Amino acid sequence: MTDLSEYDRALSRKRAAAGVLFFDSSGRVMIVDPVYKECWEIPGGAVEKDESPRAGARREVREELGLDIEPGRLLSVDWTAPRAERSEGIAMLFDGGELSGEQLEAVRLQPEELRAFEFASKDQLERRLIPVLARRVKASIDARRRATTVYLENGSAVG
């Protein structure tokens, strides 16, 4: 992208993140243990400049898990308020579907980023994830079940 208009330069910029929810045959969701922080996460991360959220989610999954899987349907869009050391942002979660045994065997964790992965039931998410992410993942699981997309603010449904 070259020169932006004065109007465009004056607009706010928001962080963007995208993740993918993968499930096992029991309907539990994959969570990952990052080496750089205590709380667990889901596969995904920051969307890079000039990268679509779907492409960012796919890239992050490929980097973190060694799986090249096209993300499915958008499950949620979540606006997150600024907090300590973070600006406001938009986080999107996509449906990764149920992973086969072959796909699970192919998982290769990026050692600089992840220690482990496991599958968690919806009830376990509040104990493993930060509150806003637990709410986002739960709402996204519900949206998947209903075949809808949900808009959230700080992990909670609005409207």
Coordinates of C-alpha atoms in Angstrom, one line a residue:
M1 CA 0.0 0.0 0.0
T2 CA 1.4 3.4 -0.9
D3 CA 0.2 6.8 0.1
L4 CA -2.9 6.9 2.2
S5 CA -5.4 9.8 2.0
E6 CA -5.4 12.3 4.8
Y7 CA -8.8 10.9 5.8
D8 CA -7.5 7.3 6.0
R9 CA -4.4 8.4 8.0
A10 CA -6.7 10.0 10.6
L11 CA -8.8 6.9 11.2
S12 CA -8.1 4.8 14.2
R13 CA -6.1 1.6 13.9
K14 CA -7.1 -1.6 15.8
R15 CA -5.1 -4.7 16.5
A16 CA -6.5 -7.7 14.7
A17 CA -6.2 -11.3 15.8
A18 CA -7.6 -14.5 14.4
G19 CA -7.8 -18.0 15.7
V20 CA -9.2 -21.4 14.8
L21 CA -11.3 -23.7 17.0
F22 CA -10.5 -27.4 16.4
F23 CA -12.5 -30.2 18.0
D24 CA -11.9 -33.8 18.8
S25 CA -14.5 -36.6 18.3
S26 CA -15.9 -35.9 21.8
G27 CA -16.7 -32.3 20.9
R28 CA -13.9 -30.8 23.1
V29 CA -12.0 -27.8 21.8
M30 CA -8.2 -27.6 21.3
I31 CA -6.3 -25.3 23.6
V32 CA -2.5 -24.7 23.5
D33 CA 0.1 -23.9 26.2
P34 CA 2.3 -21.0 25.1
V35 CA 5.9 -21.0 26.3
Y36 CA 5.9 -17.2 26.8
K37 CA 3.0 -16.9 29.3
E38 CA 1.2 -18.8 31.9
C39 CA -2.4 -19.0 30.6
W40 CA -3.5 -21.3 27.8
E41 CA -4.7 -20.0 24.4
I42 CA -6.3 -21.3 21.3
P43 CA -4.4 -21.7 18.0
G44 CA -4.0 -18.4 16.2
G45 CA -2.5 -15.0 16.7
A46 CA -2.0 -11.5 15.3
V47 CA -3.1 -10.7 11.8
E48 CA -0.2 -9.2 9.9
K49 CA -0.3 -6.0 7.8
D50 CA -2.2 -6.5 4.5
E51 CA -3.2 -10.1 5.5
S52 CA -6.8 -11.1 5.8
P53 CA -8.0 -12.6 9.1
R54 CA -8.7 -15.9 7.5
A55 CA -5.2 -16.0 5.9
G56 CA -3.7 -15.0 9.3
A57 CA -5.5 -17.7 11.1
R58 CA -4.3 -20.3 8.6
R59 CA -0.7 -19.0 8.7
E60 CA -0.7 -19.1 12.5
V61 CA -2.1 -22.7 12.6
R62 CA 0.6 -23.8 10.1
E63 CA 3.4 -22.1 12.1
E64 CA 2.2 -23.2 15.6
L65 CA 0.8 -26.7 14.9
G66 CA 2.4 -27.7 11.5
L67 CA -1.1 -28.2 10.0
D68 CA -2.1 -26.5 6.8
I69 CA -5.9 -26.4 7.2
E70 CA -8.2 -23.9 5.5
P71 CA -10.3 -22.3 8.2
G72 CA -14.0 -22.8 7.9
R73 CA -16.9 -20.6 8.7
L74 CA -16.5 -17.4 10.8
L75 CA -17.9 -18.2 14.3
S76 CA -17.4 -14.9 16.1
V77 CA -16.1 -11.3 15.9
D78 CA -15.1 -9.8 19.3
W79 CA -14.2 -6.2 20.0
T80 CA -11.9 -6.0 23.0
A81 CA -11.4 -2.9 25.0
P82 CA -7.9 -1.5 25.7
R83 CA -6.2 -3.0 28.8
A84 CA -2.7 -2.9 30.4
E85 CA -0.2 -2.8 27.6
R86 CA -2.7 -3.6 24.9
S87 CA -4.7 -1.3 22.6
E88 CA -8.3 -2.1 21.6
G89 CA -8.6 -4.9 19.1
I90 CA -10.8 -7.1 17.0
A91 CA -10.5 -10.9 17.4
M92 CA -12.1 -13.4 15.0
L93 CA -12.6 -17.1 15.5
F94 CA -13.1 -19.6 12.6
D95 CA -14.3 -23.1 12.7
G96 CA -11.5 -25.7 12.1
G97 CA -13.8 -28.7 12.4
E98 CA -13.1 -32.0 13.9
L99 CA -9.5 -33.2 13.6
S100 CA -9.0 -36.7 12.4
G101 CA -6.6 -39.1 14.0
E102 CA -4.2 -38.6 11.1
Q103 CA -4.3 -34.8 11.5
L104 CA -3.7 -35.2 15.3
E105 CA -0.7 -37.4 14.6
A106 CA 0.6 -34.8 12.1
V107 CA 0.6 -32.0 14.8
R108 CA 4.2 -30.6 15.2
L109 CA 4.3 -27.9 17.9
Q110 CA 6.5 -24.9 17.2
P111 CA 8.9 -25.2 20.2
E112 CA 9.6 -21.5 20.3
E113 CA 5.8 -20.8 20.9
L114 CA 4.0 -23.9 22.3
R115 CA 4.8 -26.4 25.0
A116 CA 1.7 -28.6 24.6
F117 CA -1.9 -28.9 23.4
E118 CA -4.9 -30.6 24.8
F119 CA -8.7 -30.8 24.3
A120 CA -10.9 -29.1 26.9
S121 CA -14.6 -29.4 27.5
K122 CA -16.7 -26.2 27.5
D123 CA -16.8 -26.4 31.3
Q124 CA -13.0 -26.5 31.6
L125 CA -12.4 -23.4 29.6
E126 CA -12.9 -20.9 32.5
R127 CA -10.1 -22.6 34.5
R128 CA -7.7 -22.7 31.6
L129 CA -8.2 -19.5 29.6
I130 CA -8.3 -15.8 30.6
P131 CA -11.9 -14.8 31.2
V132 CA -12.4 -12.8 27.9
L133 CA -11.0 -15.7 25.8
A134 CA -13.1 -18.3 27.7
R135 CA -16.3 -16.2 27.0
R136 CA -15.3 -15.8 23.4
V137 CA -14.6 -19.5 22.9
K138 CA -17.8 -20.6 24.6
A139 CA -19.9 -18.1 22.5
S140 CA -18.2 -19.4 19.4
I141 CA -18.9 -23.1 20.3
D142 CA -22.5 -22.1 20.7
A143 CA -22.5 -20.3 17.4
R144 CA -21.0 -23.3 15.7
R145 CA -23.8 -25.5 17.1
R146 CA -26.4 -23.1 15.9
A147 CA -24.7 -22.5 12.5
T148 CA -24.5 -18.8 13.1
T149 CA -21.9 -16.1 13.7
V150 CA -22.0 -14.0 16.9
Y151 CA -20.8 -10.5 17.5
L152 CA -19.2 -9.9 20.9
E153 CA -17.7 -7.2 23.0
N154 CA -15.1 -8.3 25.5
G155 CA -16.3 -11.9 25.0
S156 CA -20.0 -11.2 25.7
A157 CA -22.8 -11.1 23.2
V158 CA -24.2 -7.7 22.4
G159 CA -27.8 -7.0 21.3

